[in-house]
Short mmCIF file of C-alpha atoms and ligand atoms in Angstrom, two decimals:
data_model
loop_
_atom_site.label_atom_id
_atom_site.label_comp_id
_atom_site.label_asym_id
_atom_site.label_seq_id
_atom_site.Cartn_x
_atom_site.Cartn_y
_atom_site.Cartn_z
CA MET A 1007 -35.83 127.15 17.88
CA LYS A 1008 -35.84 125.14 21.05
CA PHE A 1009 -39.60 124.63 21.08
CA ARG A 1010 -39.41 122.65 17.83
CA PHE A 1011 -37.28 120.03 19.61
CA THR A 1012 -39.60 120.03 22.60
CA PHE A 1013 -42.54 119.62 20.28
CA LEU A 1014 -40.97 116.61 18.54
CA ALA A 1015 -40.13 114.97 21.84
CA LEU A 1016 -43.66 115.57 23.12
CA PHE A 1017 -45.18 114.34 19.90
CA ALA A 1018 -43.16 111.11 20.09
CA ALA A 1019 -44.29 110.64 23.69
CA LEU A 1020 -47.93 111.17 22.73
CA VAL A 1021 -47.71 108.64 19.90
CA LEU A 1022 -46.25 106.09 22.31
CA VAL A 1023 -48.98 106.71 24.84
CA ALA A 1024 -51.71 106.53 22.17
CA CYS A 1025 -50.33 103.23 20.83
CA ASP A 1026 -50.48 101.85 24.33
CA GLY A 1027 -54.26 102.01 24.16
CA LEU A 1028 -54.50 104.69 26.90
CA PRO A 1029 -56.97 107.57 26.56
CA GLN A 1030 -55.98 110.01 23.80
CA PRO A 1031 -54.45 113.18 25.32
CA THR A 1032 -55.27 116.67 24.08
CA PRO A 1033 -53.20 117.33 20.93
CA THR A 1034 -50.08 119.43 21.53
CA PRO A 1035 -50.34 122.84 19.81
CA ASP A 1036 -48.53 123.11 16.51
CA PRO A 1037 -45.62 125.52 17.06
CA ASP A 1038 -45.99 126.78 13.50
CA THR A 1039 -49.56 127.88 14.12
CA PRO A 1040 -49.76 131.67 14.28
CA PRO A 1041 -49.51 132.82 17.84
CA GLY A 1042 -52.51 134.33 19.40
CA THR A 1043 -54.29 131.15 18.42
CA THR A 1044 -52.43 128.35 20.11
CA SER A 1045 -48.69 128.62 20.51
CA ALA A 1046 -47.98 131.80 22.51
CA SER A 1047 -48.49 131.86 26.24
CA ARG A 1048 -51.62 133.68 27.28
CA TRP A 1049 -52.38 136.08 30.06
CA THR A 1050 -55.88 134.76 30.57
CA LEU A 1051 -58.92 136.56 31.90
CA GLU A 1052 -59.04 133.95 34.65
CA GLN A 1053 -55.54 134.90 35.82
CA ALA A 1054 -56.21 138.63 35.55
CA TRP A 1055 -59.51 138.19 37.39
CA GLY A 1056 -57.43 137.45 40.48
CA LEU A 1057 -55.59 140.82 40.33
CA GLU A 1058 -55.09 141.99 43.86
CA GLN A 1059 -53.45 145.04 45.27
CA ASN A 1060 -51.84 144.63 48.69
CA GLU A 1061 -48.87 145.72 50.80
CA THR A 1062 -46.41 143.60 48.78
CA ASN A 1063 -47.12 145.48 45.55
CA THR A 1064 -48.41 148.95 46.47
CA ILE A 1065 -45.88 151.72 45.85
CA PRO A 1066 -45.53 154.27 48.68
CA ILE A 1067 -47.39 157.56 48.23
CA ILE A 1068 -45.57 160.29 46.31
CA ASP A 1069 -46.01 163.63 48.08
CA GLN A 1070 -48.27 165.69 45.80
CA ASN A 1071 -46.48 168.86 46.81
CA GLY A 1072 -43.07 167.40 47.42
CA PHE A 1073 -41.85 165.84 44.19
CA PRO A 1074 -38.87 167.55 42.51
CA SER A 1075 -39.82 170.62 40.48
CA GLY A 1076 -37.99 173.43 38.70
CA GLU A 1077 -34.23 173.05 38.89
CA ASP A 1078 -34.60 169.85 40.92
CA ARG A 1079 -36.30 167.95 38.10
CA THR A 1080 -34.39 165.14 36.39
CA LEU A 1081 -33.91 167.36 33.33
CA PRO A 1082 -34.53 171.00 34.36
CA GLY A 1083 -36.48 172.80 31.64
CA HIS A 1084 -38.00 169.57 30.32
CA HIS A 1085 -40.69 167.04 31.05
CA VAL A 1086 -39.34 163.49 31.02
CA TRP A 1087 -41.35 160.30 31.05
CA ASP A 1088 -40.23 156.89 29.66
CA THR A 1089 -36.54 156.54 30.54
CA TRP A 1090 -34.01 153.76 29.98
CA PRO A 1091 -30.31 153.38 30.73
CA VAL A 1092 -27.71 152.47 28.12
CA ARG A 1093 -27.11 148.80 28.91
CA ASN A 1094 -24.78 145.93 28.11
CA LEU A 1095 -26.30 143.05 26.14
CA ASP A 1096 -26.51 141.02 29.38
CA THR A 1097 -29.10 143.61 30.59
CA THR A 1098 -26.82 145.30 33.16
CA VAL A 1099 -26.48 149.09 33.15
CA ALA A 1100 -23.35 150.06 31.17
CA ASN A 1101 -20.54 151.61 33.17
CA ILE A 1102 -18.16 153.62 30.96
CA ASP A 1103 -15.19 154.61 33.11
CA GLY A 1104 -17.50 155.28 36.03
CA TRP A 1105 -20.28 156.98 34.06
CA SER A 1106 -23.81 155.78 33.17
CA MET A 1107 -26.16 157.24 30.58
CA LEU A 1108 -29.96 157.54 30.53
CA ILE A 1109 -32.14 158.15 27.48
CA HIS A 1110 -35.45 159.91 28.06
CA LEU A 1111 -38.65 160.66 26.17
CA SER A 1112 -38.79 164.38 26.72
CA VAL A 1113 -40.22 167.73 25.61
CA PRO A 1114 -39.63 171.33 26.70
CA ASP A 1115 -41.46 172.05 29.96
CA ASP A 1116 -43.97 174.51 28.47
CA VAL A 1117 -45.63 171.73 26.43
CA LEU A 1118 -48.92 170.60 27.93
CA PRO A 1119 -48.46 167.11 29.39
CA GLY A 1120 -51.24 165.70 27.20
CA LYS A 1121 -49.47 166.86 24.06
CA ARG A 1122 -46.11 165.41 24.89
CA HIS A 1123 -46.57 162.10 23.06
CA ASP A 1124 -47.26 164.03 19.84
CA ILE A 1125 -43.88 165.72 19.79
CA ALA A 1126 -41.72 163.37 21.88
CA GLN A 1127 -37.96 163.77 21.47
CA LEU A 1128 -35.07 161.65 22.76
CA ARG A 1129 -32.66 163.38 25.13
CA TYR A 1130 -29.81 161.87 27.14
CA SER A 1131 -28.27 162.49 30.52
CA TYR A 1132 -25.31 161.03 32.37
CA SER A 1133 -24.18 160.53 35.94
CA ASN A 1134 -21.22 159.19 37.90
CA ASP A 1135 -23.14 158.78 41.15
CA GLY A 1136 -26.44 157.28 39.91
CA VAL A 1137 -28.43 160.10 41.56
CA ASN A 1138 -27.59 163.39 39.84
CA TRP A 1139 -28.31 163.21 36.11
CA GLN A 1140 -26.71 165.88 33.95
CA LEU A 1141 -28.59 166.86 30.77
CA GLY A 1142 -26.48 166.08 27.70
CA GLY A 1143 -28.93 167.38 25.09
CA LEU A 1144 -30.86 165.87 22.20
CA LEU A 1145 -29.68 162.32 21.42
CA PHE A 1146 -29.81 163.11 17.69
CA PRO A 1147 -28.93 166.84 17.69
CA ASP A 1148 -28.46 167.15 13.94
CA SER A 1149 -31.72 165.45 12.95
CA GLN A 1150 -34.68 167.44 11.67
CA SER A 1151 -36.86 165.63 9.18
CA GLY A 1152 -40.04 167.48 10.12
CA GLN A 1153 -41.29 169.80 12.80
CA VAL A 1154 -39.67 168.23 15.83
CA PRO A 1155 -35.94 168.90 16.34
CA GLY A 1156 -33.91 165.75 17.01
CA VAL A 1157 -36.28 163.48 15.08
CA GLU A 1158 -34.96 161.75 11.95
CA LEU A 1159 -37.45 158.90 11.32
CA GLY A 1160 -41.18 159.31 11.94
CA SER A 1161 -42.72 162.57 13.12
CA ARG A 1162 -41.78 161.91 16.77
CA ASN A 1163 -39.88 159.24 18.69
CA TRP A 1164 -41.24 156.90 21.32
CA ALA A 1165 -39.63 154.42 23.69
CA GLY A 1166 -36.85 151.96 23.14
CA SER A 1167 -33.59 150.70 24.56
CA ALA A 1168 -29.88 151.27 24.05
CA ILE A 1169 -26.88 148.95 24.02
CA VAL A 1170 -23.11 149.51 24.04
CA ASP A 1171 -20.85 146.88 22.53
CA GLU A 1172 -17.38 145.92 23.79
CA ASN A 1173 -15.88 148.91 21.92
CA ASN A 1174 -18.34 151.36 23.53
CA ARG A 1175 -20.23 151.80 20.26
CA ILE A 1176 -23.83 152.76 21.05
CA TYR A 1177 -26.91 151.25 19.35
CA ALA A 1178 -30.05 153.29 20.12
CA TYR A 1179 -33.30 151.43 19.39
CA TYR A 1180 -36.46 153.49 19.33
CA THR A 1181 -39.97 153.75 17.94
CA ALA A 1182 -40.41 155.94 14.87
CA THR A 1183 -44.01 157.09 15.31
CA GLY A 1184 -46.04 158.89 12.65
CA VAL A 1185 -44.92 160.14 9.27
CA ALA A 1186 -42.04 162.57 8.88
CA GLY A 1187 -43.25 166.03 7.96
CA GLU A 1188 -46.82 165.73 9.27
CA ASP A 1189 -48.24 168.62 11.22
CA VAL A 1190 -47.72 167.47 14.81
CA ILE A 1191 -47.17 170.80 16.55
CA PRO A 1192 -49.86 173.28 15.58
CA GLN A 1193 -50.17 174.07 19.29
CA LEU A 1194 -46.67 175.47 19.54
CA THR A 1195 -47.92 178.77 18.22
CA GLY A 1196 -48.26 180.30 21.64
CA ASP A 1197 -52.03 179.81 21.60
CA THR A 1198 -52.32 177.68 24.69
CA THR A 1199 -56.12 177.55 24.44
CA ALA A 1200 -55.66 175.32 21.39
CA GLN A 1201 -54.16 172.73 23.72
CA HIS A 1202 -56.80 173.22 26.35
CA SER A 1203 -59.25 170.51 25.39
CA LEU A 1204 -56.64 167.77 25.11
CA SER A 1205 -56.63 165.17 27.83
CA PRO A 1206 -53.32 164.55 29.57
CA GLN A 1207 -52.57 161.36 27.68
CA SER A 1208 -54.36 162.03 24.44
CA ASP A 1209 -53.40 158.66 23.02
CA THR A 1210 -54.28 156.60 26.05
CA TYR A 1211 -57.43 158.07 27.60
CA PRO A 1212 -60.22 157.32 27.06
CA GLY A 1213 -58.37 154.85 24.90
CA TYR A 1214 -58.48 156.15 21.35
CA PRO A 1215 -56.12 158.33 19.36
CA THR A 1216 -57.65 161.74 19.76
CA THR A 1217 -55.31 164.21 18.14
CA PRO A 1218 -56.93 164.74 14.77
CA GLY A 1219 -54.84 164.95 11.63
CA ILE A 1220 -51.75 163.14 12.81
CA SER A 1221 -50.86 159.51 12.30
CA TYR A 1222 -50.02 156.86 14.88
CA GLU A 1223 -48.19 154.27 12.79
CA GLN A 1224 -45.18 152.88 14.65
CA LYS A 1225 -42.01 151.31 13.26
CA ILE A 1226 -38.96 149.94 15.06
CA ALA A 1227 -35.80 151.92 14.29
CA VAL A 1228 -32.12 151.85 15.20
CA ALA A 1229 -29.47 154.56 15.16
CA TYR A 1230 -25.81 153.61 15.34
CA GLY A 1231 -22.33 154.87 14.49
CA PRO A 1232 -21.13 156.92 17.48
CA THR A 1233 -18.97 155.79 20.39
CA LEU A 1234 -19.46 156.75 24.04
CA VAL A 1235 -16.37 158.48 25.39
CA ALA A 1236 -15.84 159.35 29.07
CA THR A 1237 -14.24 162.73 29.75
CA ALA A 1238 -13.37 164.45 33.02
CA ASN A 1239 -16.86 166.03 33.05
CA GLY A 1240 -19.14 163.37 31.70
CA LEU A 1241 -19.99 161.15 28.77
CA GLU A 1242 -19.75 162.32 25.17
CA ILE A 1243 -21.38 160.79 22.11
CA GLN A 1244 -18.70 161.03 19.42
CA GLY A 1245 -19.47 160.26 15.76
CA GLU A 1246 -22.24 160.46 13.19
CA TRP A 1247 -25.57 158.62 13.53
CA THR A 1248 -27.00 156.39 10.83
CA HIS A 1249 -30.76 155.71 11.20
CA GLU A 1250 -32.56 152.66 9.82
CA ILE A 1251 -36.04 151.21 10.10
CA LEU A 1252 -35.56 147.65 11.36
CA LEU A 1253 -39.07 146.21 11.62
CA GLU A 1254 -42.67 146.91 10.66
CA ALA A 1255 -45.79 145.07 11.80
CA ASP A 1256 -46.32 142.09 9.51
CA GLY A 1257 -50.10 141.71 9.81
CA GLU A 1258 -49.73 138.02 10.61
CA PHE A 1259 -48.23 137.90 14.08
CA TYR A 1260 -48.45 141.63 14.72
CA GLN A 1261 -51.41 143.82 13.88
CA THR A 1262 -50.84 146.58 11.34
CA GLN A 1263 -52.27 150.06 11.60
CA GLU A 1264 -54.78 149.14 8.85
CA GLN A 1265 -55.96 146.06 10.78
CA ALA A 1266 -56.63 148.21 13.83
CA ASP A 1267 -60.02 149.23 12.42
CA VAL A 1268 -61.77 149.60 15.77
CA GLY A 1269 -60.85 150.27 19.38
CA PRO A 1270 -57.84 151.65 21.18
CA LEU A 1271 -54.56 152.71 19.64
CA ASN A 1272 -52.52 150.05 17.84
CA ALA A 1273 -49.00 149.28 19.13
CA PHE A 1274 -45.82 148.19 17.40
CA ARG A 1275 -43.20 149.80 19.55
CA ASP A 1276 -40.78 149.87 22.48
CA PRO A 1277 -37.89 147.67 21.20
CA TRP A 1278 -35.76 146.15 24.00
CA VAL A 1279 -32.57 144.35 22.90
CA PHE A 1280 -30.73 141.66 24.90
CA ARG A 1281 -28.61 138.52 24.68
CA ASP A 1282 -30.29 135.30 25.81
CA PRO A 1283 -27.97 133.84 28.47
CA ASN A 1284 -28.92 130.32 27.45
CA ASP A 1285 -28.53 130.22 23.68
CA GLY A 1286 -26.15 133.22 23.44
CA ASN A 1287 -28.21 134.80 20.64
CA ILE A 1288 -29.37 138.41 20.42
CA TYR A 1289 -33.11 139.17 20.45
CA MET A 1290 -35.46 142.12 20.69
CA LEU A 1291 -38.69 142.27 22.69
CA LEU A 1292 -41.42 144.63 21.51
CA GLU A 1293 -44.96 145.73 22.32
CA GLY A 1294 -47.54 144.66 19.72
CA ASN A 1295 -51.11 143.62 19.18
CA VAL A 1296 -52.38 140.28 17.90
CA GLY A 1297 -52.50 140.25 14.08
CA GLY A 1298 -53.90 137.78 11.59
CA ALA A 1299 -57.20 139.60 10.98
CA ASN A 1300 -58.80 143.00 11.31
CA LYS A 1301 -59.45 143.76 14.94
CA SER A 1302 -63.20 144.01 14.32
CA GLU A 1303 -63.15 140.35 13.22
CA GLN A 1304 -61.13 138.99 16.13
CA GLU A 1305 -62.79 137.00 18.91
CA CYS A 1306 -62.18 135.89 22.46
CA ALA A 1307 -61.15 132.24 22.26
CA PRO A 1308 -62.19 130.10 25.24
CA GLU A 1309 -58.46 129.71 26.01
CA ASP A 1310 -58.14 133.50 26.26
CA LEU A 1311 -60.74 133.47 29.00
CA GLY A 1312 -59.55 130.47 31.00
CA SER A 1313 -60.73 127.11 32.29
CA GLU A 1314 -64.19 125.74 31.67
CA GLU A 1315 -64.90 126.09 35.37
CA PHE A 1316 -64.03 129.80 35.27
CA ARG A 1317 -66.12 130.37 32.14
CA ASN A 1318 -69.06 128.67 33.82
CA GLN A 1319 -68.52 130.86 36.86
CA LEU A 1320 -68.61 134.01 34.69
CA GLU A 1321 -71.85 132.85 33.14
CA ALA A 1322 -73.38 132.01 36.51
CA GLU A 1323 -72.45 135.49 37.77
CA GLY A 1324 -74.00 137.07 34.68
CA VAL A 1325 -70.70 138.57 33.48
CA VAL A 1326 -71.17 139.43 29.82
CA ILE A 1327 -68.22 139.46 27.42
CA PRO A 1328 -68.95 142.63 25.41
CA ASP A 1329 -68.40 142.84 21.65
CA GLU A 1330 -65.46 145.19 22.15
CA ALA A 1331 -63.58 142.76 24.43
CA PRO A 1332 -61.41 141.40 21.53
CA TRP A 1333 -60.35 144.96 20.72
CA TYR A 1334 -58.07 144.54 23.73
CA ASN A 1335 -55.50 142.24 22.18
CA GLY A 1336 -52.03 143.26 23.37
CA ASN A 1337 -49.03 141.00 22.93
CA VAL A 1338 -45.33 140.87 23.73
CA GLY A 1339 -43.44 140.27 20.51
CA ILE A 1340 -39.95 139.06 19.85
CA ALA A 1341 -37.54 139.41 16.95
CA ALA A 1342 -34.30 137.45 16.50
CA SER A 1343 -31.06 139.02 15.36
CA VAL A 1344 -29.79 137.74 12.03
CA ASN A 1345 -26.23 136.41 12.52
CA ASN A 1346 -25.97 138.18 15.87
CA SER A 1347 -26.04 141.55 14.13
CA LEU A 1348 -27.24 144.51 16.19
CA THR A 1349 -28.82 146.09 13.10
CA ASP A 1350 -30.64 143.16 11.45
CA PHE A 1351 -33.64 141.46 13.10
CA GLU A 1352 -36.49 139.25 11.92
CA LEU A 1353 -39.89 138.96 13.55
CA ARG A 1354 -40.85 135.80 15.40
CA PRO A 1355 -44.24 134.78 16.83
CA PRO A 1356 -45.10 136.61 20.06
CA LEU A 1357 -44.19 135.20 23.45
CA LEU A 1358 -47.35 136.30 25.22
CA THR A 1359 -50.84 137.40 24.20
CA ALA A 1360 -53.51 139.09 26.28
CA THR A 1361 -56.56 138.92 24.01
CA CYS A 1362 -59.71 139.97 25.86
CA VAL A 1363 -57.56 140.95 28.85
CA ASN A 1364 -55.37 143.94 28.03
CA GLN A 1365 -54.59 146.18 25.07
CA GLU A 1366 -51.12 147.51 25.93
CA LEU A 1367 -48.27 145.37 27.24
CA GLU A 1368 -45.86 148.30 27.21
CA ARG A 1369 -42.07 148.48 27.37
CA PRO A 1370 -41.48 144.70 27.70
CA LEU A 1371 -38.16 143.69 29.27
CA PHE A 1372 -36.48 140.62 30.72
CA ILE A 1373 -34.71 139.91 33.97
CA PHE A 1374 -32.69 136.69 33.96
CA HIS A 1375 -32.66 135.30 37.47
CA GLU A 1376 -31.91 131.87 38.90
CA GLY A 1377 -32.13 130.27 35.45
CA ARG A 1378 -35.59 131.67 34.74
CA TYR A 1379 -36.95 134.32 32.36
CA TYR A 1380 -38.84 137.10 34.09
CA LEU A 1381 -40.82 139.16 31.59
CA PHE A 1382 -42.07 142.56 32.79
CA ILE A 1383 -44.48 145.04 31.15
CA SER A 1384 -46.20 148.30 32.12
CA SER A 1385 -49.93 148.79 31.66
CA HIS A 1386 -52.71 151.28 32.36
CA ILE A 1387 -56.00 150.89 34.23
CA GLY A 1388 -57.92 151.87 31.10
CA LYS A 1389 -56.16 149.31 28.94
CA PHE A 1390 -57.80 146.33 30.62
CA ALA A 1391 -60.75 144.93 28.68
CA PRO A 1392 -64.13 146.26 29.83
CA ILE A 1393 -65.33 142.92 31.20
CA GLY A 1394 -67.08 142.85 34.57
CA ASN A 1395 -64.98 144.91 36.98
CA LEU A 1396 -61.63 144.00 35.39
CA GLN A 1397 -60.74 147.66 34.82
CA GLU A 1398 -61.25 148.38 38.52
CA LYS A 1399 -59.09 145.39 39.45
CA GLY A 1400 -56.33 146.61 37.14
CA ALA A 1401 -53.89 149.32 38.20
CA GLU A 1402 -51.45 151.67 36.56
CA GLY A 1403 -48.56 149.39 37.25
CA LEU A 1404 -45.80 146.94 36.54
CA TYR A 1405 -46.86 143.41 35.62
CA GLY A 1406 -44.67 140.30 35.32
CA PHE A 1407 -44.56 136.74 34.05
CA VAL A 1408 -42.05 133.93 34.52
CA SER A 1409 -40.96 130.96 32.46
CA ASP A 1410 -38.21 128.34 32.58
CA THR A 1411 -37.48 128.79 28.85
CA ILE A 1412 -37.59 131.80 26.58
CA ASP A 1413 -40.49 130.36 24.57
CA GLY A 1414 -42.70 129.83 27.60
CA GLU A 1415 -45.03 128.75 29.04
CA TYR A 1416 -45.18 132.05 30.91
CA ARG A 1417 -46.98 132.13 34.25
CA PRO A 1418 -48.16 135.43 35.76
CA LEU A 1419 -46.09 136.42 38.78
CA ASN A 1420 -47.99 136.33 42.05
CA GLY A 1421 -50.70 134.30 40.31
CA HIS A 1422 -52.27 137.29 38.55
CA GLY A 1423 -49.34 139.33 37.18
CA LEU A 1424 -49.39 142.50 39.30
CA VAL A 1425 -45.93 143.40 40.63
CA LEU A 1426 -46.19 147.14 41.43
CA ALA A 1427 -49.25 149.36 41.59
CA ASN A 1428 -49.84 152.99 42.41
CA PRO A 1429 -51.54 153.48 45.78
CA GLU A 1430 -55.34 153.49 45.47
CA GLU A 1431 -55.49 157.08 46.80
CA GLN A 1432 -53.24 158.26 43.96
CA PRO A 1433 -53.93 155.88 41.07
CA PHE A 1434 -52.04 157.97 38.49
CA GLN A 1435 -49.04 159.04 40.55
CA ALA A 1436 -46.39 157.24 38.46
CA TYR A 1437 -45.96 155.12 35.34
CA SER A 1438 -43.66 153.43 32.80
CA TYR A 1439 -41.47 151.05 34.73
CA ASP A 1440 -37.98 149.73 34.01
CA VAL A 1441 -36.51 146.90 36.09
CA LEU A 1442 -32.73 147.02 36.52
CA PRO A 1443 -30.58 144.21 37.96
CA VAL A 1444 -27.71 145.47 40.09
CA THR A 1445 -25.04 143.02 41.21
CA THR A 1446 -22.76 143.53 44.18
CA GLY A 1447 -20.49 140.59 44.92
CA ASP A 1448 -22.68 137.49 44.74
CA THR A 1449 -25.94 139.32 45.27
CA THR A 1450 -28.20 140.72 42.57
CA ARG A 1451 -30.90 143.20 43.57
CA PHE A 1452 -33.72 144.55 41.41
CA PHE A 1453 -34.53 148.25 41.16
CA VAL A 1454 -37.59 149.65 39.42
CA THR A 1455 -37.58 153.15 37.96
CA SER A 1456 -40.61 155.12 36.73
CA PHE A 1457 -41.64 158.76 36.27
CA VAL A 1458 -43.95 160.96 38.32
CA ASP A 1459 -47.17 161.33 36.32
CA TYR A 1460 -50.23 162.93 38.03
CA PRO A 1461 -50.17 162.34 41.79
CA SER A 1462 -53.00 164.81 42.41
CA THR A 1463 -55.81 163.33 40.33
CA ASP A 1464 -57.97 160.23 40.42
CA ASP A 1465 -59.55 161.09 37.06
CA ILE A 1466 -56.84 161.40 34.48
CA GLY A 1467 -59.36 162.05 31.71
CA ALA A 1468 -60.51 165.23 33.45
CA VAL A 1469 -57.08 166.82 33.70
CA GLY A 1470 -57.27 168.11 30.13
CA ASN A 1471 -60.18 170.36 31.14
CA LEU A 1472 -58.11 172.20 33.73
CA PRO A 1473 -56.52 175.54 32.89
CA PRO A 1474 -53.10 175.00 31.24
CA GLU A 1475 -51.15 176.28 34.25
CA GLU A 1476 -52.92 173.74 36.51
CA GLN A 1477 -52.26 170.93 34.05
CA LEU A 1478 -48.58 171.84 34.11
CA ALA A 1479 -48.40 172.24 37.89
CA GLY A 1480 -49.92 168.82 38.57
CA PHE A 1481 -47.67 166.91 36.20
CA GLY A 1482 -44.46 165.34 37.56
CA GLY A 1483 -42.45 164.87 34.38
CA THR A 1484 -39.46 163.82 36.47
CA LEU A 1485 -38.10 160.45 37.61
CA ALA A 1486 -40.01 158.93 40.54
CA PRO A 1487 -38.49 157.36 43.66
CA THR A 1488 -36.83 154.09 42.67
CA VAL A 1489 -38.45 151.00 44.23
CA GLU A 1490 -36.51 147.86 45.09
CA ILE A 1491 -38.32 144.56 44.62
CA ALA A 1492 -37.36 141.03 45.65
CA ILE A 1493 -37.98 138.28 43.09
CA GLU A 1494 -38.37 134.82 44.60
CA GLY A 1495 -39.58 132.02 42.33
CA ASP A 1496 -43.04 132.99 41.07
CA THR A 1497 -43.46 135.84 43.56
CA THR A 1498 -42.29 139.42 44.04
CA ARG A 1499 -42.56 141.95 46.83
CA ILE A 1500 -41.48 145.52 47.55
CA VAL A 1501 -38.48 145.67 49.86
CA ASP A 1502 -37.30 149.29 49.78
CA GLU A 1503 -37.76 152.76 48.35
CA LEU A 1504 -34.81 154.87 47.20
CA ALA A 1505 -34.37 158.51 46.15
CA TYR A 1506 -36.06 160.12 43.14
CA GLY A 1507 -34.29 158.85 40.00
CA GLU A 1508 -31.66 156.85 41.88
CA ILE A 1509 -29.99 154.01 39.96
CA PRO A 1510 -27.47 152.12 42.10
CA THR A 1511 -24.44 150.97 40.13
CA SER A 1512 -23.17 147.42 39.84
CA THR A 1513 -19.72 146.61 41.06
CA THR A 1514 -19.42 143.97 38.34
CA THR A 1515 -20.32 144.35 34.67
CA GLU A 1516 -20.32 142.11 31.61
C1 FRU B 2991 -45.44 154.22 27.83
C2 FRU B 2991 -45.63 154.62 26.39
C3 FRU B 2991 -44.74 153.80 25.49
C4 FRU B 2991 -44.57 154.71 24.32
C5 FRU B 2991 -44.53 156.08 24.96
C6 FRU B 2991 -45.12 157.18 24.14
O1 FRU B 2991 -45.49 155.27 28.72
O2 FRU B 2991 -46.98 154.52 26.01
O3 FRU B 2991 -45.29 152.54 25.15
O4 FRU B 2991 -43.40 154.37 23.61
O5 FRU B 2991 -45.23 155.97 26.17
O6 FRU B 2991 -44.98 158.40 24.77
#
């Protein structure tokens, strides 16, 4: 990889300097050292300490009583949350004879919002105006390996990405969560009181997997075979799917389920496939946690926290780093395609770690802009490490980092990383962001999609105690208003708000 060359050049330079009798510089990190120790970029506590919500990053209020419901929802009859468009490898939204396709995590709309992650299914929709999305159905309609229709690998399916090649063949990457056949839907017996005590995001609040008896192991999967065909009425998926597990956590770079012996839910999920515009190779980003040791044995390295000056400042202010701080050890992983295949990838060291800062760097994605790599992730308030008032500084939001090369060094955008945050009055109004580049002529604009979560609460953990009908009424489960952001160097700002679920189309594609 490129960093090996950089390393050699730097090493040669250091030797020259040392031979010159000048002071010995700090040794350059060994690129073969497992990331999370020296080689990956870090989102440090010092950077995150500067998190600041202001008018450039605060999303406009979503009307608690005005978001689309019933037949106006993105997929009538269903809750949707994480959503991604079928894309070209260059990251642009695919345009198949005027049609675009979205893939959604979804469940029928009588499922309590807090239970949705336990039985998540993939559904697709299509549109020829970027505003009205027509439900196509289950992405894998013939799959039924366990209790959840449409699921072939795992017991339910979590987020991913989808690519079409030059022949309109679709490659759907997703997370196979749990073990096929396990009992994930005891609540679908009609006994709604059985669901009553579950919090709205059972796997994310208060931060531990709380649905007893089901597993949370995650593997990266692909399904391929069919072709997308435009008809007079929409987009059809024609052909048979083949499903394969592509990647599992290796325990070295990426924490396995077994290594996650304490603390919040482990992650090895959310594959996002792209072609690097610089080296022309195909890669996959993913959400992981730092491996190498059991989580209970991991520590906050001084470099995770920041400069000596900042560490001294923490000490002077009496900020204690609690024992559970290293349990928050999210990373952004990367895998490289073998021979540019879309169905064969091998894990590489992570690009970014957030040990002692944040546990979940979710749904990582790249924007390539002005020769730089912009890396975006979603994260929750409760996934920031419980250090000082870091959790209060954090927001349900979109975070970003920028680098001149794919390997890094990544710098947090806006100094601290926050790009979009829910308004403080409605901290849980929306979540799970995708950033889409849309090119018209010479201009590329950036549109951020998300879903309406719980606009009406400021205590997401308490929602599970509400009567089922109130839980359902308060939940959006539909695409949120799209937000346009400007990206200028190391900074971003909100420039516009569009309609609910609007995805403007490019006039040029790959
Ligand atoms: C983000 C997320 C993803 C995951 C999915 C599960 O909203 O946590 O990381 O794939 O939701 O529902």
